[in-house]
Coordinates of C-alpha atoms and ligand atoms in Angstrom, one line a residue:
M1270 CA 0.0 0.0 0.0
Y1271 CA 1.6 3.3 -1.1
W1272 CA 0.5 6.9 -1.5
E1273 CA -0.8 6.3 -5.0
Q1274 CA -4.1 5.1 -3.4
F1275 CA -4.5 8.3 -1.6
V1276 CA -4.6 10.8 -4.4
Q1277 CA -7.6 13.1 -4.6
S1278 CA -8.1 15.4 -7.6
E1279 CA -10.5 17.9 -8.9
A1280 CA -10.6 20.0 -12.1
Q1281 CA -12.6 23.0 -13.1
T1282 CA -12.5 24.9 -16.4
D1283 CA -14.4 28.0 -17.3
I1284 CA -14.9 30.1 -20.4
G1285 CA -14.5 33.3 -18.4
L1286 CA -16.5 36.5 -19.1
R1287 CA -15.0 37.8 -22.3
R1288 CA -14.3 34.9 -24.6
K1289 CA -16.5 33.1 -27.1
N1290 CA -14.9 29.7 -26.8
N1291 CA -13.1 27.8 -24.1
E1292 CA -9.9 26.8 -25.7
D1293 CA -8.5 25.2 -22.5
S1294 CA -8.5 21.5 -22.1
Y1295 CA -7.6 19.2 -19.2
C1296 CA -7.1 15.5 -18.6
I1297 CA -7.1 13.5 -15.4
S1298 CA -6.1 9.9 -15.9
F1299 CA -5.7 7.5 -13.0
C1300 CA -3.9 4.2 -13.5
P1301 CA -6.4 1.3 -13.5
N1302 CA -3.9 -1.0 -11.7
E1303 CA -0.6 -1.2 -9.9
E1304 CA 1.3 -2.4 -13.0
T1305 CA 0.4 0.7 -15.0
W1306 CA 1.2 2.8 -12.0
R1307 CA 4.7 1.3 -11.7
R1308 CA 5.3 1.9 -15.4
S1309 CA 4.2 5.5 -15.7
G1310 CA 1.8 6.9 -13.1
H1311 CA -1.3 8.9 -12.7
L1312 CA -1.5 11.6 -15.3
F1313 CA -2.8 15.2 -15.1
I1314 CA -2.6 17.7 -18.0
V1315 CA -3.7 21.3 -18.6
A1316 CA -3.5 22.6 -22.2
D1317 CA -4.3 26.2 -23.3
G1318 CA -5.0 26.3 -27.0
M1319 CA -4.5 29.2 -29.4
G1320 CA -5.3 30.1 -33.0
G1321 CA -8.8 31.5 -32.9
H1322 CA -12.0 30.3 -34.5
A1323 CA -12.2 27.0 -32.4
V1324 CA -8.7 26.1 -33.7
G1325 CA -7.2 26.5 -30.3
E1326 CA -9.8 24.1 -28.9
L1327 CA -8.8 21.5 -31.4
A1328 CA -5.1 21.9 -30.6
S1329 CA -5.5 21.6 -26.8
R1330 CA -7.9 18.7 -27.3
L1331 CA -5.3 16.9 -29.5
A1332 CA -2.7 17.4 -26.8
I1333 CA -4.7 15.9 -24.0
E1334 CA -5.8 13.0 -26.1
T1335 CA -2.5 12.1 -27.7
I1336 CA -0.3 12.2 -24.5
P1337 CA -2.2 9.5 -22.5
H1338 CA -2.6 7.4 -25.7
S1339 CA 1.1 7.6 -26.4
L1340 CA 2.0 6.7 -22.8
Q1341 CA -0.2 3.6 -22.9
K1342 CA 1.7 2.4 -26.0
T1343 CA 5.2 3.2 -24.7
S1344 CA 7.8 0.5 -24.7
T1345 CA 10.4 2.4 -22.6
Q1346 CA 10.8 1.7 -18.9
D1347 CA 12.0 5.2 -18.2
P1348 CA 8.9 7.3 -17.2
K1349 CA 10.6 10.6 -18.0
K1350 CA 11.6 9.5 -21.4
A1351 CA 8.1 8.1 -22.0
L1352 CA 6.5 11.4 -21.1
H1353 CA 9.0 13.3 -23.3
E1354 CA 8.1 11.0 -26.3
A1355 CA 4.4 11.4 -25.6
I1356 CA 4.6 15.2 -25.7
L1357 CA 6.6 15.0 -28.9
A1358 CA 3.9 12.8 -30.3
A1359 CA 1.3 15.4 -29.4
N1360 CA 3.3 18.1 -31.1
A1361 CA 3.6 15.9 -34.3
A1362 CA -0.2 15.3 -34.2
I1363 CA -1.1 19.0 -33.9
H1364 CA 1.6 20.1 -36.4
T1365 CA 0.4 17.5 -39.0
R1366 CA -3.2 18.6 -38.6
G1367 CA -2.1 22.2 -38.9
T1368 CA -0.4 21.6 -42.2
Q1369 CA -3.3 19.7 -43.7
N1370 CA -5.8 22.5 -43.5
A1371 CA -5.1 26.2 -44.2
D1372 CA -7.6 27.2 -41.5
F1373 CA -5.5 25.3 -38.9
L1374 CA -2.1 26.7 -39.9
H1375 CA -0.1 27.8 -36.9
M1376 CA -2.5 26.3 -34.4
G1377 CA -0.9 25.6 -31.1
T1378 CA -1.3 24.9 -27.5
T1379 CA 0.5 25.1 -24.2
C1380 CA 0.9 21.8 -22.4
T1381 CA 1.7 21.2 -18.7
T1382 CA 1.7 17.6 -17.6
L1383 CA 2.2 16.1 -14.2
M1384 CA 2.9 12.4 -13.9
L1385 CA 2.7 10.9 -10.4
G1386 CA 4.4 7.5 -10.2
P1387 CA 6.8 5.4 -8.1
A1388 CA 9.7 7.8 -8.8
G1389 CA 7.7 10.8 -7.6
G1390 CA 6.3 13.7 -9.6
I1391 CA 7.6 14.3 -13.2
V1392 CA 6.5 17.4 -15.0
G1393 CA 6.7 17.8 -18.8
H1394 CA 6.0 21.4 -19.9
I1395 CA 5.9 23.8 -22.8
G1396 CA 4.2 27.3 -22.9
D1397 CA 3.0 29.5 -20.1
S1398 CA 0.5 27.2 -18.3
R1399 CA 1.9 26.4 -14.8
A1400 CA 2.5 23.6 -12.4
Y1401 CA 2.7 24.5 -8.7
R1402 CA 3.3 22.5 -5.5
V1403 CA 2.1 23.5 -2.1
R1404 CA 3.9 21.9 0.8
R1405 CA 3.2 23.1 4.3
D1406 CA 3.5 26.9 4.1
R1407 CA 5.2 27.2 0.8
I1408 CA 4.0 27.4 -2.8
D1409 CA 6.6 26.6 -5.5
Q1410 CA 6.2 27.1 -9.2
L1411 CA 7.7 23.9 -10.7
T1412 CA 7.6 25.2 -14.3
F1413 CA 9.4 28.0 -16.2
D1414 CA 7.0 30.2 -18.2
H1415 CA 7.9 30.2 -21.9
S1416 CA 6.7 33.7 -22.2
L1417 CA 8.4 36.9 -23.5
E1418 CA 8.5 38.3 -20.0
W1419 CA 10.2 35.3 -18.4
E1420 CA 12.6 34.7 -21.3
L1421 CA 13.7 38.4 -21.3
E1422 CA 14.2 38.3 -17.5
R1423 CA 16.2 35.2 -17.7
K1424 CA 18.5 36.9 -20.3
H1425 CA 18.7 40.4 -18.9
G1426 CA 17.8 40.0 -15.2
S1427 CA 14.8 41.8 -13.6
L1428 CA 12.9 44.1 -16.0
K1429 CA 10.9 45.8 -13.3
G1430 CA 10.6 49.5 -14.0
I1431 CA 12.6 49.1 -17.3
I1432 CA 10.1 47.6 -19.7
D1433 CA 6.3 47.4 -19.3
L1434 CA 5.4 43.9 -20.5
S1435 CA 1.9 44.0 -19.1
Q1436 CA 0.5 44.3 -22.7
H1437 CA 2.5 41.4 -23.9
R1438 CA 1.6 38.9 -21.2
N1439 CA 0.1 36.5 -23.6
V1440 CA 3.1 36.4 -25.9
I1441 CA 4.5 32.9 -25.5
T1442 CA 7.9 31.8 -26.9
R1443 CA 7.2 28.0 -27.1
S1444 CA 4.2 25.9 -27.7
L1445 CA 3.0 22.5 -29.2
G1446 CA 2.0 22.6 -32.8
P1447 CA 3.4 25.5 -34.8
E1448 CA 6.9 24.1 -35.1
E1449 CA 8.0 20.6 -36.3
V1450 CA 10.8 20.5 -33.8
I1451 CA 10.3 21.6 -30.2
D1452 CA 12.1 21.8 -27.0
V1453 CA 10.2 20.4 -24.0
D1454 CA 11.1 21.2 -20.3
L1455 CA 11.2 18.1 -18.2
E1456 CA 11.3 18.5 -14.4
G1457 CA 11.7 16.0 -11.7
P1458 CA 11.2 13.4 -10.4
F1459 CA 10.2 15.4 -7.3
P1460 CA 9.8 13.4 -4.1
V1461 CA 6.1 13.2 -3.2
F1462 CA 4.8 13.4 0.4
P1463 CA 1.5 13.0 2.1
G1464 CA -0.2 16.4 2.2
D1465 CA 1.5 17.7 -0.9
T1466 CA -1.0 19.6 -3.2
F1467 CA -0.3 20.2 -6.9
L1468 CA -2.0 22.7 -9.1
L1469 CA -1.9 22.8 -12.9
C1470 CA -3.5 25.9 -14.4
S1471 CA -3.8 28.0 -17.5
D1472 CA -2.7 31.7 -17.5
G1473 CA -6.3 32.7 -17.3
L1474 CA -6.1 31.8 -13.7
S1475 CA -2.5 32.7 -12.8
N1476 CA -2.8 36.2 -14.3
Q1477 CA -5.7 36.9 -12.0
V1478 CA -4.8 35.2 -8.8
S1479 CA -1.4 35.7 -7.1
D1480 CA 0.9 32.8 -5.9
P1481 CA 0.4 33.5 -2.2
E1482 CA -3.3 33.6 -2.7
M1483 CA -3.3 30.3 -4.6
G1484 CA -1.0 28.8 -1.9
A1485 CA -3.4 29.9 0.9
I1486 CA -6.5 28.6 -0.9
L1487 CA -4.9 25.2 -1.8
R1488 CA -3.7 24.8 1.8
E1489 CA -7.0 25.6 3.4
F1490 CA -9.7 24.1 1.1
S1491 CA -10.4 20.6 -0.2
P1492 CA -9.3 20.1 -3.8
K1493 CA -12.9 20.4 -5.0
A1494 CA -13.6 23.6 -3.1
A1495 CA -10.1 25.0 -4.0
A1496 CA -10.6 24.4 -7.8
K1497 CA -14.0 26.1 -7.7
L1498 CA -12.9 29.0 -5.6
L1499 CA -9.8 29.7 -7.8
I1500 CA -11.8 29.8 -11.0
E1501 CA -14.5 31.9 -9.4
L1502 CA -11.9 34.3 -8.1
A1503 CA -10.5 34.7 -11.7
N1504 CA -14.0 35.5 -12.9
V1505 CA -14.8 37.9 -10.0
R1506 CA -11.7 39.8 -11.1
G1507 CA -12.9 40.2 -14.6
G1508 CA -12.5 36.8 -16.2
P1509 CA -10.7 38.1 -19.2
D1510 CA -9.6 34.6 -20.4
N1511 CA -10.5 31.0 -20.1
S1512 CA -9.3 29.6 -16.8
T1513 CA -8.6 26.0 -15.8
A1514 CA -7.4 24.5 -12.6
V1515 CA -6.5 20.8 -11.9
V1516 CA -5.9 20.3 -8.2
V1517 CA -4.2 17.1 -7.0
R1518 CA -3.7 16.3 -3.3
I1519 CA -1.7 13.4 -1.9
G1520 CA -3.7 12.3 1.1
D1521 CA -2.5 11.4 4.6
L1522 CA -1.3 7.8 4.9
P1523 CA -2.4 5.5 7.7
S1524 CA 0.2 5.6 10.5
N1525 CA 1.6 2.1 9.6
V1526 CA 2.2 3.1 6.0
Y1527 CA 5.3 4.9 4.8
P1528 CA 5.8 7.0 1.6
T1529 CA 7.7 5.4 -1.3
Q1530 CA 11.5 5.3 -1.4
T1531 CA 11.7 9.0 -2.0
D1532 CA 13.0 10.7 1.1
E1533 CA 12.8 14.3 2.1
F1534 CA 16.5 14.4 2.9
I1535 CA 17.2 13.7 -0.8
E1536 CA 16.0 17.2 -1.6
N1537 CA 18.4 18.9 0.8
R1538 CA 20.8 16.1 1.4
P1539 CA 22.8 17.3 4.4
G1540 CA 26.1 15.5 3.7
L1541 CA 27.5 13.7 6.7
G1542 CA 24.9 13.2 9.3
W1543 CA 24.8 13.5 13.1
S1544 CA 26.1 10.0 13.7
W1545 CA 29.3 10.9 12.0
L1546 CA 29.7 14.1 14.0
A1547 CA 29.0 12.1 17.2
A1548 CA 31.7 9.6 16.3
F1549 CA 34.2 12.4 15.6
A1550 CA 33.4 14.1 18.9
G1551 CA 33.8 10.7 20.8
G1552 CA 37.1 10.1 19.1
A1553 CA 38.4 13.6 20.0
L1554 CA 37.3 13.1 23.6
L1555 CA 39.3 9.9 23.8
V1556 CA 42.4 11.6 22.3
V1557 CA 42.1 14.4 25.0
W1558 CA 41.6 11.7 27.7
G1559 CA 44.7 9.8 26.5
V1560 CA 46.9 13.0 26.4
A1561 CA 45.6 13.9 29.9
L1562 CA 46.6 10.5 31.2
L1563 CA 50.1 10.9 29.7
L1564 CA 50.4 14.4 31.3
L1565 CA 49.3 12.9 34.7
G1566 CA 52.1 10.4 34.4
H1567 CA 50.1 7.3 33.4
S1568 CA 52.5 6.7 30.5
I1569 CA 51.4 3.1 29.5
S1570 CA 47.6 3.5 29.6
G1571 CA 48.0 7.1 28.3
S1572 CA 50.0 6.1 25.2
I1573 CA 47.8 3.1 24.5
L1574 CA 44.6 5.2 24.7
T1575 CA 46.1 8.1 22.6
A1576 CA 47.4 5.7 19.9
L1577 CA 44.2 3.8 19.7
S1578 CA 42.0 6.9 19.5
V1579 CA 44.3 8.7 17.0
W1580 CA 44.1 5.5 14.9
G1581 CA 40.3 5.4 15.2
M1582 CA 40.1 9.1 14.1
L1583 CA 42.2 8.3 11.1
V1584 CA 39.9 5.4 10.1
L1585 CA 36.8 7.6 10.7
T1586 CA 38.3 10.4 8.5
V1587 CA 39.0 7.9 5.6
F1588 CA 35.5 6.5 5.8
S1589 CA 33.9 9.9 6.0
I1590 CA 35.8 11.1 2.9
R1591 CA 34.6 8.0 1.0
Q1592 CA 31.0 8.6 2.2
Q1593 CA 31.2 12.2 0.9
Q1594 CA 32.5 11.0 -2.5
A1595 CA 29.6 8.5 -2.7
L1596 CA 27.1 11.3 -2.0
R1597 CA 28.6 13.5 -4.7
Q1598 CA 28.5 10.7 -7.2
D1599 CA 24.7 10.5 -6.5
L1600 CA 24.5 14.1 -7.7
P1601 CA 26.1 14.0 -11.1
D1602 CA 25.4 17.6 -12.3
E1603 CA 23.7 20.8 -11.6
T1604 CA 20.6 19.9 -13.6
H1605 CA 20.1 16.7 -11.6
T1606 CA 16.7 17.1 -10.0
R1607 CA 17.9 16.2 -6.6
L1608 CA 19.5 19.7 -6.7
W1609 CA 16.3 21.1 -8.2
R1610 CA 15.0 24.4 -7.0
P1611 CA 11.6 25.9 -7.9
H1612 CA 11.5 28.5 -10.6
R1613 CA 9.5 30.8 -8.3
T1614 CA 8.5 30.4 -4.7
A1615 CA 6.3 32.2 -2.3
V1616 CA 5.4 31.8 1.4
A1617 CA 1.8 31.0 2.0
L1618 CA 0.4 33.6 4.3
S1619 CA 0.4 33.5 8.1
S1620 CA -3.0 33.0 9.7
K1621 CA -3.8 36.6 10.2
E1622 CA -3.0 37.6 6.7
L1623 CA -4.7 34.5 5.4
F1624 CA -7.8 35.4 7.4
E1625 CA -7.8 38.9 5.9
L1626 CA -7.3 37.5 2.4
L1627 CA -10.1 35.1 2.7
A1628 CA -12.3 37.8 4.2
S1629 CA -11.6 40.0 1.1
I1630 CA -12.3 37.0 -1.2
D1631 CA -15.6 36.5 0.5
G1632 CA -16.3 40.2 0.1
E1633 CA -15.6 39.9 -3.7
L1634 CA -17.7 36.8 -4.1
Q1635 CA -20.6 38.3 -2.1
R1636 CA -20.7 41.4 -4.2
S1637 CA -20.8 39.4 -7.4
A1638 CA -23.4 36.9 -6.0
R1639 CA -25.7 39.6 -4.6
D1640 CA -25.5 41.6 -7.9
D1641 CA -26.4 38.5 -9.9
G1642 CA -29.1 37.3 -7.5
W1643 CA -27.6 33.9 -6.6
D1644 CA -29.8 31.9 -4.4
V1645 CA -27.6 32.0 -1.3
D1646 CA -28.9 31.6 2.3
W1647 CA -27.5 35.1 3.3
G1648 CA -28.7 34.8 6.9
E1649 CA -26.6 31.7 7.4
H1650 CA -23.7 33.1 5.5
D1651 CA -23.7 36.3 7.5
R1652 CA -23.8 34.3 10.8
A1653 CA -20.7 32.4 9.6
V1654 CA -18.9 35.6 8.8
K1655 CA -19.8 37.1 12.2
A1656 CA -18.5 34.0 13.9
A1657 CA -15.3 34.3 11.9
E1658 CA -14.8 37.9 12.8
R1659 CA -15.4 37.2 16.5
A1660 CA -12.8 34.4 16.4
A1661 CA -10.3 36.7 14.6
Q1662 CA -10.8 39.4 17.2
E1663 CA -9.9 36.8 19.8
K1664 CA -6.9 35.8 17.7
R1665 CA -8.3 32.3 17.1
Y1666 CA -7.5 32.4 13.4
A1667 CA -7.8 28.7 12.8
K1668 CA -11.5 28.8 13.9
G1669 CA -12.0 32.0 12.0
L1670 CA -10.6 30.4 8.8
R1671 CA -13.0 27.5 9.2
D1672 CA -16.0 29.8 9.6
L1673 CA -14.9 31.9 6.7
A1674 CA -14.4 28.8 4.5
R1675 CA -18.0 27.7 5.5
A1676 CA -19.3 31.1 4.4
I1677 CA -17.4 31.0 1.1
G1678 CA -18.5 27.4 0.5
M1679 CA -22.2 28.5 0.9
V1680 CA -21.7 31.1 -1.9
M1681 CA -19.8 28.8 -4.1
D1682 CA -22.4 26.0 -3.7
E1683 CA -24.9 28.3 -5.5
L1684 CA -22.5 29.0 -8.4
P1685 CA -24.5 29.0 -11.6
R1686 CA -23.8 25.7 -13.4
Q1687 CA -21.4 26.3 -16.2
P1688 CA -21.1 24.1 -19.3
D1689 CA -17.9 22.2 -19.1
P1690 CA -16.5 22.1 -22.7
G1691 CA -13.2 20.9 -23.9
N1692 CA -12.1 18.4 -21.3
V1693 CA -11.9 14.7 -20.7
R1694 CA -11.6 12.6 -17.7
S1695 CA -10.4 9.1 -18.3
G1696 CA -9.4 6.1 -16.3
S1697 CA -11.0 5.0 -13.1
Ligands
CA2431 CA1 -5.1 31.5 -21.9

C-alpha cells in the first residue's frame, strides 16, 4: 500500500467572461492497476490552445488525447523518457493537422503535464501554463513560463521598471503545434509526500490570482472547493480569459504506511549526518583523555589510549571522505533534479494575513453573488462571517478560517452551473 491510493483530484474549467470559446482542455487519468502505475503513473494535464475560431480548442484537445494514448503504448521503462516522447507525439499530431488545412495553420497549445508514479512527480512542460506544488507553508512554481517576460528576465535580469510587458503577457515563446521540432522542459522526479498539493493551471487563472493567494486557498480548502474557488476568483476579477485548474492532493497515509522510497532528505541532502559528528566528537574526547593520562604520568595507559584513539580518528576520516564522495556521485550535475530548486517560490500567508485575504475574497464573491441574485442563504452566510470575525478578534485564526471557509462554501455551492466544454476525464 503506497501513497498512490490516496490521491484526490478535482478539475474546473471555465470560459471566463469575455471569450466566445473555451480553448483550455484538461485531462485526469488514474492508472487502473498497480502495474500501469509502476510503469508510468497517474496523469494530469492542462493545455491552453491558441489560434482563434475554435482552432485553439482543437489543438488543446489533440494534446490531452495524444499524450495518454502515447503513454499507454510506450515501450520504454523510463517514465521521464516516455513522457517526453508522448509530448513530442502530441506536437507531431497537432503540427500535422495544422499543415493539412489552411484554417488550422499555426494552431498551437501550451501543455503542462504532471505524472505521479513510483519515482515521484515528473513534469513535462511547454508554454505558459503552470504547475505548482504546495507543501506546508510554501508554494513553489515547478515550471518555467515560456513567455516573452520570463525569457527576457532570464536573459537580462529583472525588468521591473525598465520595460512594461503588461500588454505582452500572452506572448509565448514555445508551444506545441506550430513548429515541427520543439524543446520540452522536463522537471523531476520530485519526491512526493502525504499532504502535498499540486496545481496545474492556465494563464487565465495565474494572471488573476497571485501565488500566495493560490497557496493559501490550496492549503485551506479541499481540492474540490479550491478548484472552484480559484476559478470563481478569476471571474470575479474580470474573467478576461478561459481559466482552468487541476488540483491534486496526496492524502494522509495511515500511520503504519510509509511513503515510497523518495526521502525528504534527498532534496536537501545534508552531507554527513549526526552519527558521523558524534563519532568524531567521541574520538576527539578519547584523544584528549589519552593525552591527559600521559600528562598525569600514566604513561602506559595514556600512550595506548592516545594511539588507539588517533588511529580510530584516522579510520573515521578515511570512511567519511569515502562517504562524501559517494554522496557526490549520486548528484552528477547541476541539472540533476535532486538539486532542483523551484522557478519561483512564495510563502503561504500567516494565519492573520490569510484570514484577511479570505475575508476579502468572501467580500468579492458576495458582491458578485448579490449583484447576480444567486440563491444563497444570506442569513446563514452572515452568521458564519460574524462568527469568523469574533474568532479573529480573539486571535483564534484557525477557527476564524474554518468559519470563513464555510461562508465562502455557501456562496460557491450556489454558483450558476457552467457548461464544461473541452475536457476529458479518463481512467478509473
Ligand atoms: Ca489562456
